[in-house]
């Protein structure tokens, strides 16, 4: 319920590089505009260990450099070509940095008696659409402030809540389920599979997962259910391997009982890096920068599905493109969690569960439809053969019973992931990007955010 606190309370040691990344905001206007036009050499050509912020900047620059000319061409304004380009570059410059960054400091007392100051950060990158994944911080917030305007500028929005506290069914598995749907959309696309030398579908696919937490477990569960075979799982304390397949339920039960996957009886210990194991699909679902220039040439998988945030460095990303390996990018693939969090937010705004107002109406409508068909057939043919009962199939009977909230959430998530995948595919084809799905995803995002800023208008001071 309070998982966002973990994002807020970020140790300085883990984020020390953030300060160097923020220096970019102070660049002169000319330098900043130049950076928007190119894939940042400082990130991609000189470093294999950039911080996550600089990695995103580099990927943004690459997408912006590709889409800029199209944005200029599509502007329907009475401006000169030079003025249009200034407008496009200006909006791209607005999109790139964070709008708001909040820094907080507070003390903690460790178990050994030592006192330590903790610094945390909350960044709201863009506010062209709300809600932001963040919060407000007000010094000495009092009951008086809350009383005077309880319905304006609500001061908290938490998702991932228990069902009894306004949560939503399907949120726990949402990120892993989104990973599955994201892989599914590309694995079933014959045009992309032919470029990799693979056949469409999950039936003959093997996969390896690094990280057996929430994302890894549910990704493994759904992939296994639809026919793919998990041959390896890696965690910080060890990895396991079974070429005949690992059952996700058995592994989950073992980890719950033992606190580790090490020693799992239905698999063998794996020596070496599980990332470099032989498989069709590799799912890094643990932490940042796991795939780097050092190990990119040793990766045997043909598909890398980024369940974690930023598992691939820009240098490794370039190597994968050169080696004809398809990377399904994190900004798309692990969006299932925030998508269902959005559904939860909408549910809370409406103060009613999904489907509650329509369950009975839809069920009765379906029965009336069947009765109408039966009566029509009996009027036409019944005098020759008696009654003609119309009996729903077992599958249709389940649907007649009414979609549960979980059914609606799963359907909405699947549709969202499919629609986004189609947009990425179209963009990749339009700009002749081949297997560079990351750049295609960034181009899509830039086009959407640019359109909102341009059409909403800007105020200058």
GROMACS .gro file of C-alpha atoms in nm:
model
  461
    1UNK     CA    1   0.000   0.000   0.000
    2UNK     CA    2   0.280   0.236   0.080
    3UNK     CA    3   0.519   0.116  -0.189
    4UNK     CA    4   0.566   0.470  -0.321
    5UNK     CA    5   0.743   0.556   0.005
    6UNK     CA    6   1.021   0.329  -0.108
    7UNK     CA    7   1.061   0.539  -0.419
    8UNK     CA    8   1.068   0.856  -0.211
    9UNK     CA    9   1.318   0.738   0.047
   10UNK     CA   10   1.616   0.699  -0.183
   11UNK     CA   11   1.962   0.674  -0.038
   12UNK     CA   12   2.213   0.933  -0.154
   13UNK     CA   13   2.463   0.656  -0.222
   14UNK     CA   14   2.223   0.494  -0.465
   15UNK     CA   15   2.143   0.819  -0.642
   16UNK     CA   16   2.460   1.020  -0.613
   17UNK     CA   17   2.492   1.033  -0.988
   18UNK     CA   18   2.166   1.226  -1.007
   19UNK     CA   19   2.344   1.547  -0.926
   20UNK     CA   20   2.568   1.516  -1.230
   21UNK     CA   21   2.265   1.447  -1.448
   22UNK     CA   22   2.089   1.760  -1.324
   23UNK     CA   23   2.377   1.978  -1.445
   24UNK     CA   24   2.236   1.937  -1.796
   25UNK     CA   25   1.941   2.159  -1.702
   26UNK     CA   26   2.178   2.454  -1.670
   27UNK     CA   27   2.309   2.429  -2.026
   28UNK     CA   28   2.286   2.743  -2.242
   29UNK     CA   29   1.984   2.748  -2.472
   30UNK     CA   30   2.194   2.686  -2.782
   31UNK     CA   31   2.365   2.383  -2.629
   32UNK     CA   32   2.035   2.241  -2.503
   33UNK     CA   33   1.875   2.276  -2.846
   34UNK     CA   34   2.174   2.106  -3.004
   35UNK     CA   35   2.138   1.815  -2.763
   36UNK     CA   36   1.775   1.769  -2.865
   37UNK     CA   37   1.890   1.711  -3.221
   38UNK     CA   38   2.125   1.422  -3.160
   39UNK     CA   39   2.170   1.096  -2.975
   40UNK     CA   40   2.384   1.215  -2.684
   41UNK     CA   41   2.743   1.107  -2.751
   42UNK     CA   42   2.829   1.154  -2.386
   43UNK     CA   43   2.585   0.880  -2.297
   44UNK     CA   44   2.617   0.632  -2.579
   45UNK     CA   45   2.966   0.653  -2.718
   46UNK     CA   46   3.178   0.712  -2.409
   47UNK     CA   47   2.999   0.542  -2.120
   48UNK     CA   48   2.882   0.191  -2.048
   49UNK     CA   49   2.773   0.275  -1.695
   50UNK     CA   50   2.558   0.589  -1.719
   51UNK     CA   51   2.297   0.653  -1.452
   52UNK     CA   52   1.938   0.576  -1.545
   53UNK     CA   53   1.850   0.943  -1.591
   54UNK     CA   54   2.123   0.991  -1.851
   55UNK     CA   55   2.022   0.670  -2.025
   56UNK     CA   56   1.669   0.801  -2.070
   57UNK     CA   57   1.806   1.134  -2.192
   58UNK     CA   58   2.011   0.955  -2.456
   59UNK     CA   59   1.717   0.747  -2.576
   60UNK     CA   60   1.501   1.061  -2.583
   61UNK     CA   61   1.759   1.245  -2.793
   62UNK     CA   62   1.769   0.960  -3.043
   63UNK     CA   63   1.390   0.958  -3.076
   64UNK     CA   64   1.371   1.338  -3.100
   65UNK     CA   65   1.632   1.353  -3.375
   66UNK     CA   66   1.429   1.109  -3.583
   67UNK     CA   67   1.086   1.267  -3.536
   68UNK     CA   68   1.178   1.637  -3.545
   69UNK     CA   69   1.144   1.685  -3.921
   70UNK     CA   70   0.802   1.518  -3.921
   71UNK     CA   71   0.682   1.738  -3.635
   72UNK     CA   72   0.791   2.047  -3.828
   73UNK     CA   73   0.621   1.923  -4.145
   74UNK     CA   74   0.294   1.844  -3.966
   75UNK     CA   75   0.259   2.185  -3.798
   76UNK     CA   76  -0.049   2.360  -3.937
   77UNK     CA   77   0.047   2.715  -3.846
   78UNK     CA   78   0.103   3.030  -4.049
   79UNK     CA   79   0.469   3.047  -3.965
   80UNK     CA   80   0.784   3.035  -4.169
   81UNK     CA   81   0.974   2.704  -4.181
   82UNK     CA   82   1.234   2.855  -3.950
   83UNK     CA   83   0.970   2.962  -3.697
   84UNK     CA   84   0.813   2.616  -3.708
   85UNK     CA   85   1.146   2.454  -3.636
   86UNK     CA   86   1.203   2.692  -3.345
   87UNK     CA   87   0.861   2.594  -3.208
   88UNK     CA   88   0.930   2.221  -3.241
   89UNK     CA   89   1.274   2.242  -3.083
   90UNK     CA   90   1.136   2.461  -2.806
   91UNK     CA   91   0.863   2.212  -2.714
   92UNK     CA   92   1.112   1.924  -2.728
   93UNK     CA   93   1.328   2.123  -2.489
   94UNK     CA   94   1.027   2.159  -2.256
   95UNK     CA   95   0.947   1.788  -2.267
   96UNK     CA   96   1.296   1.664  -2.186
   97UNK     CA   97   1.368   1.785  -1.828
   98UNK     CA   98   1.164   1.723  -1.512
   99UNK     CA   99   0.901   1.985  -1.433
  100UNK     CA  100   0.930   1.945  -1.058
  101UNK     CA  101   1.186   1.778  -0.834
  102UNK     CA  102   1.123   1.761  -0.459
  103UNK     CA  103   1.402   1.690  -0.211
  104UNK     CA  104   1.336   1.589   0.149
  105UNK     CA  105   1.568   1.505   0.440
  106UNK     CA  106   1.490   1.324   0.764
  107UNK     CA  107   1.679   1.122   1.028
  108UNK     CA  108   1.663   0.752   1.107
  109UNK     CA  109   1.810   0.554   1.395
  110UNK     CA  110   1.969   0.225   1.295
  111UNK     CA  111   1.947  -0.096   1.497
  112UNK     CA  112   2.309  -0.051   1.608
  113UNK     CA  113   2.228   0.288   1.759
  114UNK     CA  114   2.381   0.503   1.485
  115UNK     CA  115   2.190   0.805   1.358
  116UNK     CA  116   2.183   0.883   0.990
  117UNK     CA  117   2.028   1.148   0.768
  118UNK     CA  118   1.832   1.018   0.473
  119UNK     CA  119   1.770   1.223   0.160
  120UNK     CA  120   1.484   1.137  -0.070
  121UNK     CA  121   1.352   1.271  -0.400
  122UNK     CA  122   1.020   1.288  -0.575
  123UNK     CA  123   1.026   1.385  -0.942
  124UNK     CA  124   0.721   1.474  -1.150
  125UNK     CA  125   0.860   1.468  -1.499
  126UNK     CA  126   0.566   1.604  -1.693
  127UNK     CA  127   0.228   1.744  -1.597
  128UNK     CA  128   0.061   1.775  -1.935
  129UNK     CA  129  -0.164   1.490  -1.821
  130UNK     CA  130  -0.260   1.412  -1.463
  131UNK     CA  131  -0.240   1.246  -1.221
  132UNK     CA  132   0.136   1.241  -1.188
  133UNK     CA  133   0.310   0.952  -1.018
  134UNK     CA  134   0.412   1.163  -0.721
  135UNK     CA  135   0.269   1.373  -0.442
  136UNK     CA  136   0.254   1.705  -0.267
  137UNK     CA  137   0.476   1.808   0.020
  138UNK     CA  138   0.358   2.091   0.246
  139UNK     CA  139   0.554   2.207   0.549
  140UNK     CA  140   0.345   2.188   0.868
  141UNK     CA  141   0.035   2.060   0.693
  142UNK     CA  142  -0.247   2.108   0.945
  143UNK     CA  143  -0.606   2.001   0.994
  144UNK     CA  144  -0.707   2.359   0.921
  145UNK     CA  145  -0.567   2.330   0.569
  146UNK     CA  146  -0.763   2.009   0.517
  147UNK     CA  147  -1.089   2.145   0.656
  148UNK     CA  148  -1.111   2.457   0.448
  149UNK     CA  149  -1.101   2.284   0.108
  150UNK     CA  150  -1.155   1.909   0.139
  151UNK     CA  151  -1.268   1.869  -0.221
  152UNK     CA  152  -0.999   2.080  -0.389
  153UNK     CA  153  -0.645   1.968  -0.465
  154UNK     CA  154  -0.676   1.638  -0.279
  155UNK     CA  155  -0.346   1.569  -0.110
  156UNK     CA  156  -0.309   1.194  -0.156
  157UNK     CA  157  -0.367   0.929  -0.417
  158UNK     CA  158  -0.232   0.584  -0.339
  159UNK     CA  159  -0.274   0.282  -0.565
  160UNK     CA  160  -0.199  -0.081  -0.502
  161UNK     CA  161  -0.432  -0.071  -0.200
  162UNK     CA  162  -0.604  -0.374  -0.046
  163UNK     CA  163  -0.944  -0.445  -0.203
  164UNK     CA  164  -1.122  -0.347   0.120
  165UNK     CA  165  -0.950  -0.007   0.109
  166UNK     CA  166  -1.050   0.079  -0.247
  167UNK     CA  167  -0.797  -0.132  -0.435
  168UNK     CA  168  -0.866  -0.316  -0.757
  169UNK     CA  169  -0.863  -0.683  -0.851
  170UNK     CA  170  -0.571  -0.773  -1.076
  171UNK     CA  171  -0.326  -0.508  -0.953
  172UNK     CA  172  -0.078  -0.748  -0.791
  173UNK     CA  173  -0.018  -0.945  -1.111
  174UNK     CA  174  -0.058  -0.646  -1.344
  175UNK     CA  175   0.309  -0.577  -1.424
  176UNK     CA  176   0.389  -0.942  -1.492
  177UNK     CA  177   0.070  -0.987  -1.692
  178UNK     CA  178   0.161  -0.677  -1.893
  179UNK     CA  179   0.505  -0.827  -1.963
  180UNK     CA  180   0.332  -1.139  -2.095
  181UNK     CA  181   0.093  -0.943  -2.317
  182UNK     CA  182   0.377  -0.729  -2.449
  183UNK     CA  183   0.581  -1.035  -2.547
  184UNK     CA  184   0.269  -1.201  -2.688
  185UNK     CA  185   0.199  -0.914  -2.927
  186UNK     CA  186   0.544  -0.935  -3.085
  187UNK     CA  187   0.590  -1.314  -3.069
  188UNK     CA  188   0.264  -1.360  -3.262
  189UNK     CA  189   0.371  -1.112  -3.531
  190UNK     CA  190   0.512  -1.317  -3.819
  191UNK     CA  191   0.695  -1.021  -3.977
  192UNK     CA  192   0.909  -0.966  -3.668
  193UNK     CA  193   0.963  -1.335  -3.596
  194UNK     CA  194   1.086  -1.393  -3.952
  195UNK     CA  195   1.355  -1.129  -3.899
  196UNK     CA  196   1.474  -1.328  -3.597
  197UNK     CA  197   1.454  -1.666  -3.766
  198UNK     CA  198   1.179  -1.779  -3.526
  199UNK     CA  199   0.828  -1.908  -3.583
  200UNK     CA  200   0.527  -1.716  -3.445
  201UNK     CA  201   0.366  -1.825  -3.119
  202UNK     CA  202   0.479  -1.954  -2.780
  203UNK     CA  203   0.465  -2.326  -2.853
  204UNK     CA  204   0.834  -2.382  -2.924
  205UNK     CA  205   0.979  -2.095  -2.720
  206UNK     CA  206   1.206  -2.124  -2.418
  207UNK     CA  207   1.268  -1.839  -2.177
  208UNK     CA  208   1.492  -1.739  -1.888
  209UNK     CA  209   1.396  -1.497  -1.610
  210UNK     CA  210   1.639  -1.295  -1.402
  211UNK     CA  211   1.461  -1.198  -1.083
  212UNK     CA  212   1.187  -1.407  -0.922
  213UNK     CA  213   0.998  -1.130  -0.749
  214UNK     CA  214   0.649  -1.006  -0.825
  215UNK     CA  215   0.723  -0.924  -1.190
  216UNK     CA  216   0.929  -1.234  -1.258
  217UNK     CA  217   0.683  -1.471  -1.093
  218UNK     CA  218   0.375  -1.348  -1.276
  219UNK     CA  219   0.556  -1.316  -1.609
  220UNK     CA  220   0.671  -1.677  -1.570
  221UNK     CA  221   0.324  -1.792  -1.470
  222UNK     CA  222   0.146  -1.649  -1.775
  223UNK     CA  223   0.414  -1.748  -2.025
  224UNK     CA  224   0.406  -2.104  -1.886
  225UNK     CA  225   0.026  -2.109  -1.908
  226UNK     CA  226   0.035  -2.018  -2.278
  227UNK     CA  227   0.287  -2.280  -2.378
  228UNK     CA  228   0.635  -2.129  -2.338
  229UNK     CA  229   0.892  -2.325  -2.136
  230UNK     CA  230   1.094  -2.167  -1.855
  231UNK     CA  231   1.438  -2.330  -1.856
  232UNK     CA  232   1.619  -2.100  -1.613
  233UNK     CA  233   1.562  -1.860  -1.324
  234UNK     CA  234   1.824  -1.639  -1.163
  235UNK     CA  235   1.831  -1.454  -0.832
  236UNK     CA  236   2.098  -1.267  -0.641
  237UNK     CA  237   2.197  -1.571  -0.434
  238UNK     CA  238   2.198  -1.826  -0.716
  239UNK     CA  239   2.045  -1.957  -1.037
  240UNK     CA  240   1.869  -2.278  -1.139
  241UNK     CA  241   1.835  -2.460  -1.472
  242UNK     CA  242   1.617  -2.734  -1.615
  243UNK     CA  243   1.604  -2.784  -1.995
  244UNK     CA  244   1.279  -2.978  -1.950
  245UNK     CA  245   1.108  -2.680  -1.790
  246UNK     CA  246   1.046  -2.533  -1.444
  247UNK     CA  247   0.693  -2.520  -1.305
  248UNK     CA  248   0.619  -2.169  -1.169
  249UNK     CA  249   0.378  -2.290  -0.897
  250UNK     CA  250   0.628  -2.544  -0.765
  251UNK     CA  251   0.906  -2.284  -0.762
  252UNK     CA  252   0.682  -2.027  -0.592
  253UNK     CA  253   0.587  -2.274  -0.319
  254UNK     CA  254   0.952  -2.369  -0.266
  255UNK     CA  255   1.062  -2.007  -0.234
  256UNK     CA  256   0.781  -1.926   0.010
  257UNK     CA  257   0.889  -2.219   0.225
  258UNK     CA  258   1.266  -2.165   0.203
  259UNK     CA  259   1.313  -1.796   0.124
  260UNK     CA  260   1.527  -1.876  -0.181
  261UNK     CA  261   1.519  -2.062  -0.511
  262UNK     CA  262   1.858  -2.219  -0.436
  263UNK     CA  263   1.822  -2.591  -0.377
  264UNK     CA  264   1.496  -2.624  -0.572
  265UNK     CA  265   1.470  -3.003  -0.619
  266UNK     CA  266   1.327  -2.999  -0.971
  267UNK     CA  267   1.617  -2.809  -1.127
  268UNK     CA  268   1.996  -2.806  -1.119
  269UNK     CA  269   2.222  -2.524  -0.999
  270UNK     CA  270   2.339  -2.305  -1.287
  271UNK     CA  271   2.701  -2.200  -1.289
  272UNK     CA  272   2.780  -1.873  -1.463
  273UNK     CA  273   2.556  -1.584  -1.562
  274UNK     CA  274   2.193  -1.682  -1.618
  275UNK     CA  275   2.169  -1.385  -1.856
  276UNK     CA  276   2.399  -1.568  -2.097
  277UNK     CA  277   2.206  -1.896  -2.089
  278UNK     CA  278   2.074  -2.052  -2.409
  279UNK     CA  279   1.709  -1.956  -2.465
  280UNK     CA  280   1.475  -1.780  -2.708
  281UNK     CA  281   1.345  -1.510  -2.472
  282UNK     CA  282   1.543  -1.342  -2.194
  283UNK     CA  283   1.347  -1.147  -1.933
  284UNK     CA  284   1.563  -0.927  -1.707
  285UNK     CA  285   1.315  -0.850  -1.428
  286UNK     CA  286   1.550  -0.747  -1.148
  287UNK     CA  287   1.742  -0.420  -1.163
  288UNK     CA  288   1.909  -0.161  -1.385
  289UNK     CA  289   2.209  -0.205  -1.614
  290UNK     CA  290   2.228  -0.584  -1.617
  291UNK     CA  291   2.298  -0.600  -1.991
  292UNK     CA  292   2.608  -0.398  -2.072
  293UNK     CA  293   2.884  -0.373  -2.329
  294UNK     CA  294   3.076  -0.637  -2.133
  295UNK     CA  295   2.818  -0.915  -2.171
  296UNK     CA  296   2.607  -0.805  -2.470
  297UNK     CA  297   2.802  -1.020  -2.715
  298UNK     CA  298   2.750  -1.327  -2.495
  299UNK     CA  299   2.371  -1.307  -2.489
  300UNK     CA  300   2.219  -1.603  -2.675
  301UNK     CA  301   1.851  -1.504  -2.664
  302UNK     CA  302   1.689  -1.363  -2.978
  303UNK     CA  303   1.431  -1.163  -2.781
  304UNK     CA  304   1.507  -0.950  -2.474
  305UNK     CA  305   1.194  -0.848  -2.284
  306UNK     CA  306   1.273  -0.572  -2.035
  307UNK     CA  307   1.062  -0.644  -1.728
  308UNK     CA  308   1.286  -0.425  -1.511
  309UNK     CA  309   1.350  -0.053  -1.550
  310UNK     CA  310   1.661   0.026  -1.753
  311UNK     CA  311   1.821  -0.322  -1.763
  312UNK     CA  312   2.002  -0.244  -2.090
  313UNK     CA  313   2.269   0.024  -2.127
  314UNK     CA  314   2.282   0.228  -2.450
  315UNK     CA  315   2.606   0.057  -2.554
  316UNK     CA  316   2.450  -0.287  -2.509
  317UNK     CA  317   2.141  -0.168  -2.695
  318UNK     CA  318   2.352  -0.080  -2.999
  319UNK     CA  319   2.523  -0.420  -2.988
  320UNK     CA  320   2.188  -0.599  -2.979
  321UNK     CA  321   2.073  -0.409  -3.286
  322UNK     CA  322   2.391  -0.503  -3.469
  323UNK     CA  323   2.340  -0.868  -3.369
  324UNK     CA  324   1.976  -0.868  -3.487
  325UNK     CA  325   1.838  -0.922  -3.136
  326UNK     CA  326   1.495  -0.772  -3.068
  327UNK     CA  327   1.466  -0.572  -2.746
  328UNK     CA  328   1.111  -0.505  -2.627
  329UNK     CA  329   1.169  -0.183  -2.432
  330UNK     CA  330   1.094  -0.128  -2.065
  331UNK     CA  331   0.893   0.190  -2.118
  332UNK     CA  332   0.633  -0.022  -2.297
  333UNK     CA  333   0.673  -0.371  -2.156
  334UNK     CA  334   0.652  -0.307  -1.782
  335UNK     CA  335   0.375  -0.046  -1.807
  336UNK     CA  336   0.110  -0.296  -1.696
  337UNK     CA  337   0.144  -0.196  -1.333
  338UNK     CA  338   0.089   0.176  -1.381
  339UNK     CA  339  -0.188   0.103  -1.634
  340UNK     CA  340  -0.388  -0.092  -1.376
  341UNK     CA  341  -0.301   0.173  -1.115
  342UNK     CA  342  -0.471   0.417  -1.352
  343UNK     CA  343  -0.774   0.186  -1.362
  344UNK     CA  344  -0.774   0.184  -0.982
  345UNK     CA  345  -0.762   0.564  -0.975
  346UNK     CA  346  -1.062   0.579  -1.210
  347UNK     CA  347  -1.247   0.329  -0.990
  348UNK     CA  348  -1.185   0.549  -0.686
  349UNK     CA  349  -1.308   0.858  -0.870
  350UNK     CA  350  -1.632   0.678  -0.958
  351UNK     CA  351  -1.669   0.526  -0.609
  352UNK     CA  352  -1.798   0.202  -0.758
  353UNK     CA  353  -1.642  -0.126  -0.871
  354UNK     CA  354  -1.608  -0.196  -1.242
  355UNK     CA  355  -1.917  -0.372  -1.378
  356UNK     CA  356  -2.128  -0.339  -1.065
  357UNK     CA  357  -2.388  -0.122  -1.238
  358UNK     CA  358  -2.409  -0.342  -1.548
  359UNK     CA  359  -2.365  -0.704  -1.431
  360UNK     CA  360  -2.735  -0.789  -1.402
  361UNK     CA  361  -2.844  -0.579  -1.698
  362UNK     CA  362  -2.598  -0.749  -1.933
  363UNK     CA  363  -2.687  -1.095  -1.803
  364UNK     CA  364  -3.061  -1.035  -1.851
  365UNK     CA  365  -3.001  -0.884  -2.195
  366UNK     CA  366  -2.811  -1.192  -2.308
  367UNK     CA  367  -3.088  -1.425  -2.190
  368UNK     CA  368  -3.350  -1.212  -2.367
  369UNK     CA  369  -3.140  -1.229  -2.683
  370UNK     CA  370  -3.132  -1.610  -2.668
  371UNK     CA  371  -3.506  -1.625  -2.605
  372UNK     CA  372  -3.570  -1.395  -2.900
  373UNK     CA  373  -3.368  -1.621  -3.130
  374UNK     CA  374  -3.550  -1.930  -2.998
  375UNK     CA  375  -3.895  -1.777  -3.047
  376UNK     CA  376  -3.807  -1.662  -3.400
  377UNK     CA  377  -3.690  -2.011  -3.497
  378UNK     CA  378  -3.996  -2.175  -3.343
  379UNK     CA  379  -4.232  -1.942  -3.530
  380UNK     CA  380  -4.061  -2.033  -3.855
  381UNK     CA  381  -3.986  -2.402  -3.809
  382UNK     CA  382  -4.146  -2.513  -3.484
  383UNK     CA  383  -4.469  -2.644  -3.635
  384UNK     CA  384  -4.268  -2.913  -3.815
  385UNK     CA  385  -4.045  -3.023  -3.528
  386UNK     CA  386  -4.176  -2.881  -3.203
  387UNK     CA  387  -3.975  -2.662  -2.968
  388UNK     CA  388  -3.627  -2.545  -3.069
  389UNK     CA  389  -3.441  -2.476  -2.744
  390UNK     CA  390  -3.141  -2.244  -2.769
  391UNK     CA  391  -2.883  -2.351  -2.510
  392UNK     CA  392  -2.569  -2.140  -2.453
  393UNK     CA  393  -2.232  -2.311  -2.466
  394UNK     CA  394  -2.031  -2.342  -2.147
  395UNK     CA  395  -1.803  -2.056  -2.257
  396UNK     CA  396  -2.097  -1.830  -2.341
  397UNK     CA  397  -2.265  -1.927  -2.014
  398UNK     CA  398  -1.962  -1.796  -1.827
  399UNK     CA  399  -1.989  -1.467  -2.013
  400UNK     CA  400  -2.362  -1.445  -1.952
  401UNK     CA  401  -2.293  -1.470  -1.580
  402UNK     CA  402  -2.130  -1.128  -1.608
  403UNK     CA  403  -1.773  -1.006  -1.622
  404UNK     CA  404  -1.607  -0.967  -1.285
  405UNK     CA  405  -1.392  -0.666  -1.202
  406UNK     CA  406  -1.084  -0.880  -1.262
  407UNK     CA  407  -1.215  -0.980  -1.606
  408UNK     CA  408  -1.265  -0.615  -1.698
  409UNK     CA  409  -0.921  -0.516  -1.568
  410UNK     CA  410  -0.751  -0.800  -1.756
  411UNK     CA  411  -0.938  -0.711  -2.074
  412UNK     CA  412  -0.850  -0.342  -2.044
  413UNK     CA  413  -0.484  -0.421  -1.980
  414UNK     CA  414  -0.464  -0.662  -2.275
  415UNK     CA  415  -0.624  -0.403  -2.504
  416UNK     CA  416  -0.391  -0.127  -2.384
  417UNK     CA  417  -0.081  -0.340  -2.440
  418UNK     CA  418  -0.202  -0.454  -2.783
  419UNK     CA  419  -0.286  -0.102  -2.899
  420UNK     CA  420   0.052   0.031  -2.787
  421UNK     CA  421   0.232  -0.260  -2.954
  422UNK     CA  422   0.057  -0.187  -3.284
  423UNK     CA  423   0.158   0.178  -3.260
  424UNK     CA  424   0.521   0.080  -3.199
  425UNK     CA  425   0.515  -0.159  -3.495
  426UNK     CA  426   0.368   0.105  -3.727
  427UNK     CA  427   0.626   0.361  -3.616
  428UNK     CA  428   0.911   0.114  -3.665
  429UNK     CA  429   0.790   0.050  -4.020
  430UNK     CA  430   0.724   0.418  -4.097
  431UNK     CA  431   1.075   0.527  -4.000
  432UNK     CA  432   1.245   0.210  -4.124
  433UNK     CA  433   1.378   0.134  -3.776
  434UNK     CA  434   1.384  -0.243  -3.819
  435UNK     CA  435   1.412  -0.406  -3.475
  436UNK     CA  436   1.482  -0.079  -3.294
  437UNK     CA  437   1.158  -0.091  -3.096
  438UNK     CA  438   1.296   0.134  -2.822
  439UNK     CA  439   1.339   0.428  -3.057
  440UNK     CA  440   0.996   0.358  -3.206
  441UNK     CA  441   0.844   0.368  -2.856
  442UNK     CA  442   1.018   0.697  -2.776
  443UNK     CA  443   0.906   0.847  -3.106
  444UNK     CA  444   0.546   0.752  -3.023
  445UNK     CA  445   0.570   0.908  -2.680
  446UNK     CA  446   0.732   1.227  -2.808
  447UNK     CA  447   0.466   1.271  -3.076
  448UNK     CA  448   0.183   1.234  -2.824
  449UNK     CA  449   0.328   1.468  -2.562
  450UNK     CA  450   0.429   1.720  -2.829
  451UNK     CA  451   0.074   1.731  -2.962
  452UNK     CA  452  -0.070   1.806  -2.618
  453UNK     CA  453   0.176   2.088  -2.550
  454UNK     CA  454   0.131   2.238  -2.896
  455UNK     CA  455  -0.249   2.230  -2.899
  456UNK     CA  456  -0.287   2.344  -2.537
  457UNK     CA  457  -0.061   2.643  -2.596
  458UNK     CA  458   0.223   2.784  -2.391
  459UNK     CA  459   0.254   3.089  -2.167
  460UNK     CA  460   0.579   3.285  -2.163
  461UNK     CA  461   0.696   3.522  -1.891
   0.00000   0.00000   0.00000
